[in-house]
């Protein structure tokens, strides 16, 4: 059974869900999600002899939400993971992330390889620092219409998403899934002038089989205090680029796994298809070629739990 508790970490309190005993596996969710997005990934690794822990990351769910935008930098987020590993009584762990959780996992391995036994990323591939700040690049490329730039405006997306939280989440999860019409077309997530992020999203009459009304209820409850903490992660994108300057041209050296869906919008971001194709040559310890899941959209471990559990458990057991 999954158990829940609060843990003091890195100057804040994190809510964590936990199951199993053995080598520690930390599961890091993305936006707009919570620990619940890993609901299918507790049992199989725990049965294989692992201790699985999924926190609500800072700014999410029942975890603390610092008020300062600067408290959500990549160094804070990596600090939370390292602190959590140590707070749980371990020196090292496997770190797995999806969406925003993937950059946190990859950067934990990049910045603190001594505490990472292996790293896996879903949807978002490993980081290779560009020559220019990401918000500036996307602003120039898409004339301010890319959703990162929209999210970076103080209070704007916060108000839009909080106006009807359940409807917003329902639209986001369906539209970014492999079930939505046009998924996998490569279309970029752009906001039309004068509109919000949700304006062009589909509100489905029924949810996909993998995402129930109960799942939506749990997710909606986790955002009952709003979206500002979660959106503050995006407001640090250019600052993260500045902070990671010492690691320019560095690569993740830990044993690694990358999994993505062929209908996911993130792997279609500018330059990302080329990066994914080159990963076997760029990553010194990528344990297998990137795993591409047919028909899968953005919510990798929720849409394809069986395939993700198989790839993840095989990856973990090979390293112990």
Short mmCIF file of C-alpha atoms in Angstrom, two decimals:
data_model
loop_
_atom_site.label_atom_id
_atom_site.label_comp_id
_atom_site.label_asym_id
_atom_site.label_seq_id
_atom_site.Cartn_x
_atom_site.Cartn_y
_atom_site.Cartn_z
CA UNK A 1 0.00 0.00 0.00
CA UNK A 2 1.13 3.54 -0.75
CA UNK A 3 1.76 5.53 2.44
CA UNK A 4 1.88 9.31 2.79
CA UNK A 5 3.85 11.64 5.05
CA UNK A 6 5.58 15.00 5.23
CA UNK A 7 9.36 15.30 5.09
CA UNK A 8 11.52 18.31 6.00
CA UNK A 9 13.82 18.95 3.04
CA UNK A 10 16.05 21.85 2.01
CA UNK A 11 14.26 24.38 4.23
CA UNK A 12 10.73 23.38 3.16
CA UNK A 13 8.28 20.53 3.77
CA UNK A 14 7.48 18.07 1.01
CA UNK A 15 4.55 15.68 0.90
CA UNK A 16 5.69 12.24 -0.27
CA UNK A 17 3.96 9.02 -1.25
CA UNK A 18 5.94 5.84 -0.58
CA UNK A 19 5.81 2.08 -1.12
CA UNK A 20 8.26 -0.82 -0.90
CA UNK A 21 11.65 -1.58 0.54
CA UNK A 22 15.08 -1.72 -1.06
CA UNK A 23 17.16 0.64 -3.20
CA UNK A 24 15.50 4.07 -3.36
CA UNK A 25 13.72 5.27 -6.51
CA UNK A 26 12.54 8.90 -6.56
CA UNK A 27 9.75 9.73 -9.04
CA UNK A 28 9.42 13.40 -10.03
CA UNK A 29 6.20 14.65 -11.64
CA UNK A 30 5.75 17.49 -14.12
CA UNK A 31 3.27 20.28 -14.90
CA UNK A 32 0.41 20.39 -14.10
CA UNK A 33 0.60 17.20 -12.08
CA UNK A 34 1.29 15.74 -8.63
CA UNK A 35 2.60 12.55 -7.03
CA UNK A 36 -0.63 10.94 -8.30
CA UNK A 37 0.68 10.91 -11.87
CA UNK A 38 2.93 8.00 -10.77
CA UNK A 39 0.04 5.93 -9.36
CA UNK A 40 0.84 3.04 -11.72
CA UNK A 41 4.57 3.06 -10.98
CA UNK A 42 4.56 2.15 -7.29
CA UNK A 43 3.57 -1.52 -7.45
CA UNK A 44 5.84 -3.03 -10.13
CA UNK A 45 9.16 -1.54 -8.87
CA UNK A 46 8.17 -2.25 -5.25
CA UNK A 47 7.43 -5.88 -6.17
CA UNK A 48 10.83 -6.01 -7.88
CA UNK A 49 12.53 -5.01 -4.61
CA UNK A 50 12.70 -1.22 -4.72
CA UNK A 51 11.58 1.56 -2.36
CA UNK A 52 9.53 3.96 -4.46
CA UNK A 53 8.97 7.56 -3.32
CA UNK A 54 7.05 10.23 -5.27
CA UNK A 55 6.93 13.74 -3.79
CA UNK A 56 4.68 16.63 -4.59
CA UNK A 57 7.49 18.90 -5.72
CA UNK A 58 7.78 22.43 -4.30
CA UNK A 59 4.87 24.60 -5.39
CA UNK A 60 2.58 21.60 -5.85
CA UNK A 61 -0.06 19.70 -3.92
CA UNK A 62 0.47 19.45 -0.18
CA UNK A 63 4.12 20.53 -0.33
CA UNK A 64 5.28 24.02 0.59
CA UNK A 65 4.90 26.87 -1.90
CA UNK A 66 7.53 29.57 -1.30
CA UNK A 67 6.28 33.01 -2.29
CA UNK A 68 9.43 34.21 -4.07
CA UNK A 69 9.71 33.43 -7.79
CA UNK A 70 13.45 32.93 -7.33
CA UNK A 71 12.81 30.03 -4.95
CA UNK A 72 11.97 27.80 -7.91
CA UNK A 73 15.30 27.74 -9.73
CA UNK A 74 16.80 24.48 -10.97
CA UNK A 75 19.32 24.64 -8.10
CA UNK A 76 16.48 24.74 -5.57
CA UNK A 77 14.74 21.84 -7.30
CA UNK A 78 17.88 19.71 -7.46
CA UNK A 79 18.54 20.64 -3.84
CA UNK A 80 15.11 19.28 -2.93
CA UNK A 81 15.89 15.93 -4.58
CA UNK A 82 19.31 15.59 -2.94
CA UNK A 83 17.85 16.67 0.39
CA UNK A 84 14.98 14.20 0.05
CA UNK A 85 17.35 11.32 -0.67
CA UNK A 86 19.34 12.12 2.45
CA UNK A 87 16.23 12.80 4.57
CA UNK A 88 15.03 9.30 3.68
CA UNK A 89 18.24 7.89 5.11
CA UNK A 90 19.98 7.11 1.83
CA UNK A 91 23.20 8.32 0.25
CA UNK A 92 22.25 7.49 -3.34
CA UNK A 93 19.10 6.82 -5.36
CA UNK A 94 17.66 6.25 -8.80
CA UNK A 95 15.95 9.41 -10.04
CA UNK A 96 13.13 9.35 -12.58
CA UNK A 97 11.26 12.35 -13.96
CA UNK A 98 8.44 13.19 -16.36
CA UNK A 99 7.83 16.55 -18.09
CA UNK A 100 9.34 19.22 -15.76
CA UNK A 101 10.38 16.39 -13.45
CA UNK A 102 12.68 15.12 -16.20
CA UNK A 103 14.91 18.24 -16.29
CA UNK A 104 15.08 18.05 -12.50
CA UNK A 105 16.12 14.40 -12.70
CA UNK A 106 18.63 15.04 -15.50
CA UNK A 107 20.13 18.02 -13.66
CA UNK A 108 20.36 16.07 -10.42
CA UNK A 109 22.47 13.53 -12.30
CA UNK A 110 24.45 16.30 -14.00
CA UNK A 111 25.15 18.35 -10.88
CA UNK A 112 25.36 15.56 -8.30
CA UNK A 113 26.36 12.32 -10.04
CA UNK A 114 27.65 11.06 -6.69
CA UNK A 115 24.08 10.65 -5.40
CA UNK A 116 22.49 9.25 -8.59
CA UNK A 117 22.68 5.51 -9.25
CA UNK A 118 20.77 5.88 -12.50
CA UNK A 119 18.50 8.45 -14.15
CA UNK A 120 15.46 8.12 -16.39
CA UNK A 121 13.52 10.84 -18.19
CA UNK A 122 10.07 10.61 -19.75
CA UNK A 123 9.00 13.03 -22.52
CA UNK A 124 11.76 15.62 -21.98
CA UNK A 125 15.23 14.48 -23.16
CA UNK A 126 18.52 15.20 -21.36
CA UNK A 127 19.65 18.84 -21.15
CA UNK A 128 22.24 20.23 -23.49
CA UNK A 129 22.65 23.91 -22.61
CA UNK A 130 22.10 26.21 -25.58
CA UNK A 131 24.11 29.31 -26.41
CA UNK A 132 21.20 31.66 -25.62
CA UNK A 133 18.51 31.92 -22.91
CA UNK A 134 15.47 29.75 -23.77
CA UNK A 135 12.74 32.33 -23.16
CA UNK A 136 14.54 34.82 -25.37
CA UNK A 137 14.97 32.20 -28.10
CA UNK A 138 11.31 31.20 -28.08
CA UNK A 139 10.14 34.81 -27.86
CA UNK A 140 12.12 35.64 -30.97
CA UNK A 141 11.17 32.48 -32.87
CA UNK A 142 7.42 32.64 -32.18
CA UNK A 143 6.94 36.37 -31.55
CA UNK A 144 5.98 35.88 -27.91
CA UNK A 145 3.30 33.27 -28.67
CA UNK A 146 5.05 30.18 -27.26
CA UNK A 147 3.43 28.99 -24.05
CA UNK A 148 6.67 29.36 -22.03
CA UNK A 149 6.55 33.10 -22.70
CA UNK A 150 2.85 33.27 -21.84
CA UNK A 151 3.51 31.47 -18.54
CA UNK A 152 6.34 33.87 -17.71
CA UNK A 153 3.95 36.83 -17.44
CA UNK A 154 3.22 37.38 -13.72
CA UNK A 155 -0.31 36.48 -12.73
CA UNK A 156 -1.72 35.95 -16.24
CA UNK A 157 -1.76 32.16 -16.63
CA UNK A 158 -2.32 31.88 -12.88
CA UNK A 159 -5.68 33.62 -13.20
CA UNK A 160 -6.71 31.80 -16.37
CA UNK A 161 -6.08 28.31 -14.97
CA UNK A 162 -7.61 29.05 -11.55
CA UNK A 163 -10.87 30.41 -12.99
CA UNK A 164 -12.19 26.85 -13.43
CA UNK A 165 -9.47 24.48 -12.28
CA UNK A 166 -11.23 21.22 -13.12
CA UNK A 167 -12.15 22.28 -16.64
CA UNK A 168 -8.66 23.66 -17.24
CA UNK A 169 -7.02 20.39 -16.19
CA UNK A 170 -9.49 18.32 -18.20
CA UNK A 171 -8.71 20.34 -21.33
CA UNK A 172 -4.94 20.23 -20.78
CA UNK A 173 -4.77 16.50 -20.15
CA UNK A 174 -6.95 15.58 -23.10
CA UNK A 175 -5.40 18.00 -25.59
CA UNK A 176 -1.83 16.90 -24.82
CA UNK A 177 -2.70 13.20 -24.87
CA UNK A 178 -2.29 10.74 -27.68
CA UNK A 179 -6.10 10.46 -27.86
CA UNK A 180 -6.69 14.02 -29.03
CA UNK A 181 -7.35 14.75 -32.73
CA UNK A 182 -4.18 16.05 -34.35
CA UNK A 183 -1.86 14.63 -31.67
CA UNK A 184 1.57 13.98 -33.14
CA UNK A 185 1.18 16.57 -35.90
CA UNK A 186 4.17 18.53 -34.67
CA UNK A 187 2.12 21.69 -34.14
CA UNK A 188 3.72 24.01 -31.58
CA UNK A 189 1.80 25.09 -28.44
CA UNK A 190 1.22 28.71 -29.35
CA UNK A 191 -1.15 31.27 -27.84
CA UNK A 192 -3.02 33.49 -30.24
CA UNK A 193 -2.87 37.27 -29.53
CA UNK A 194 -5.57 38.34 -27.11
CA UNK A 195 -6.39 34.77 -26.10
CA UNK A 196 -5.41 32.48 -23.25
CA UNK A 197 -3.65 29.12 -23.25
CA UNK A 198 -6.89 27.16 -23.01
CA UNK A 199 -8.69 28.95 -25.86
CA UNK A 200 -7.86 26.43 -28.59
CA UNK A 201 -7.95 23.31 -26.40
CA UNK A 202 -10.66 20.66 -26.71
CA UNK A 203 -12.95 19.97 -23.75
CA UNK A 204 -13.82 16.28 -24.21
CA UNK A 205 -17.27 14.89 -23.53
CA UNK A 206 -15.66 11.80 -22.02
CA UNK A 207 -12.18 11.24 -20.61
CA UNK A 208 -9.73 8.70 -22.07
CA UNK A 209 -9.73 5.27 -20.39
CA UNK A 210 -6.37 5.91 -18.75
CA UNK A 211 -7.58 9.11 -17.00
CA UNK A 212 -10.70 8.64 -14.90
CA UNK A 213 -13.01 11.15 -13.25
CA UNK A 214 -11.45 10.07 -9.94
CA UNK A 215 -7.99 10.87 -11.30
CA UNK A 216 -9.24 14.29 -12.37
CA UNK A 217 -10.76 14.82 -8.92
CA UNK A 218 -7.43 14.05 -7.23
CA UNK A 219 -5.54 16.34 -9.59
CA UNK A 220 -8.05 19.17 -9.15
CA UNK A 221 -7.77 18.92 -5.37
CA UNK A 222 -3.97 19.21 -5.59
CA UNK A 223 -4.38 22.64 -7.25
CA UNK A 224 -6.95 23.96 -4.80
CA UNK A 225 -4.47 26.65 -3.74
CA UNK A 226 -3.75 27.77 -7.29
CA UNK A 227 -1.07 27.40 -9.94
CA UNK A 228 1.41 30.16 -9.08
CA UNK A 229 4.03 27.93 -7.47
CA UNK A 230 3.96 25.55 -10.41
CA UNK A 231 4.14 28.37 -12.97
CA UNK A 232 7.10 29.90 -11.15
CA UNK A 233 9.19 27.03 -12.50
CA UNK A 234 8.74 28.49 -16.00
CA UNK A 235 9.58 31.99 -14.74
CA UNK A 236 13.05 30.70 -13.90
CA UNK A 237 13.91 29.30 -17.33
CA UNK A 238 16.31 32.08 -18.29
CA UNK A 239 17.71 32.25 -14.76
CA UNK A 240 18.35 28.50 -14.90
CA UNK A 241 20.28 29.06 -18.10
CA UNK A 242 22.46 31.60 -16.25
CA UNK A 243 22.92 29.39 -13.19
CA UNK A 244 23.99 26.35 -15.22
CA UNK A 245 26.75 28.16 -17.14
CA UNK A 246 29.46 26.15 -15.32
CA UNK A 247 28.00 22.97 -16.83
CA UNK A 248 27.92 24.20 -20.43
CA UNK A 249 28.88 21.30 -22.73
CA UNK A 250 28.72 18.86 -19.79
CA UNK A 251 26.77 15.64 -20.32
CA UNK A 252 24.91 13.34 -17.97
CA UNK A 253 27.31 10.49 -17.20
CA UNK A 254 25.06 8.34 -14.98
CA UNK A 255 23.40 5.23 -16.42
CA UNK A 256 20.40 6.62 -18.29
CA UNK A 257 17.08 5.77 -19.89
CA UNK A 258 14.86 7.97 -22.08
CA UNK A 259 11.23 7.17 -22.98
CA UNK A 260 8.79 9.23 -25.04
CA UNK A 261 5.58 8.99 -27.01
CA UNK A 262 5.39 9.42 -30.76
CA UNK A 263 2.32 11.68 -30.32
CA UNK A 264 3.88 13.82 -27.57
CA UNK A 265 4.16 17.53 -28.38
CA UNK A 266 7.40 18.04 -26.38
CA UNK A 267 9.69 15.87 -28.56
CA UNK A 268 8.48 17.97 -31.50
CA UNK A 269 9.78 21.24 -29.99
CA UNK A 270 12.35 23.03 -32.21
CA UNK A 271 15.61 21.10 -32.29
CA UNK A 272 14.32 18.25 -30.11
CA UNK A 273 13.83 15.57 -32.82
CA UNK A 274 17.45 16.05 -33.87
CA UNK A 275 18.60 15.83 -30.25
CA UNK A 276 16.70 12.60 -29.64
CA UNK A 277 18.16 11.03 -32.77
CA UNK A 278 21.67 11.94 -31.60
CA UNK A 279 21.30 10.79 -27.97
CA UNK A 280 22.99 7.38 -28.46
CA UNK A 281 26.09 9.24 -29.64
CA UNK A 282 25.85 12.09 -27.10
CA UNK A 283 25.10 10.14 -23.91
CA UNK A 284 28.06 8.14 -22.58
CA UNK A 285 25.90 5.67 -20.60
CA UNK A 286 22.51 5.59 -22.30
CA UNK A 287 21.60 1.96 -21.63
CA UNK A 288 19.41 1.52 -24.72
CA UNK A 289 18.21 3.59 -27.64
CA UNK A 290 15.44 6.06 -26.81
CA UNK A 291 12.22 4.13 -26.24
CA UNK A 292 9.45 5.47 -28.50
CA UNK A 293 5.91 4.44 -27.56
CA UNK A 294 3.46 4.23 -30.45
CA UNK A 295 0.25 6.23 -30.05
CA UNK A 296 1.39 7.77 -26.77
CA UNK A 297 1.00 11.46 -26.07
CA UNK A 298 2.56 13.64 -23.40
CA UNK A 299 1.40 11.82 -20.24
CA UNK A 300 3.81 8.95 -20.80
CA UNK A 301 3.57 6.87 -17.62
CA UNK A 302 -0.20 7.40 -17.34
CA UNK A 303 -1.05 6.64 -20.98
CA UNK A 304 1.28 3.64 -21.28
CA UNK A 305 1.84 2.31 -17.74
CA UNK A 306 2.64 -1.26 -18.78
CA UNK A 307 5.34 -0.29 -21.26
CA UNK A 308 6.83 2.33 -18.94
CA UNK A 309 6.85 -0.06 -15.98
CA UNK A 310 8.56 -2.74 -18.05
CA UNK A 311 11.25 -0.38 -19.36
CA UNK A 312 11.79 1.23 -15.97
CA UNK A 313 11.92 -2.00 -13.96
CA UNK A 314 14.32 -3.60 -16.44
CA UNK A 315 16.53 -0.51 -16.25
CA UNK A 316 16.53 -0.48 -12.45
CA UNK A 317 17.10 -4.20 -11.90
CA UNK A 318 20.05 -4.21 -14.29
CA UNK A 319 21.82 -1.65 -12.10
CA UNK A 320 21.61 -3.41 -8.72
#
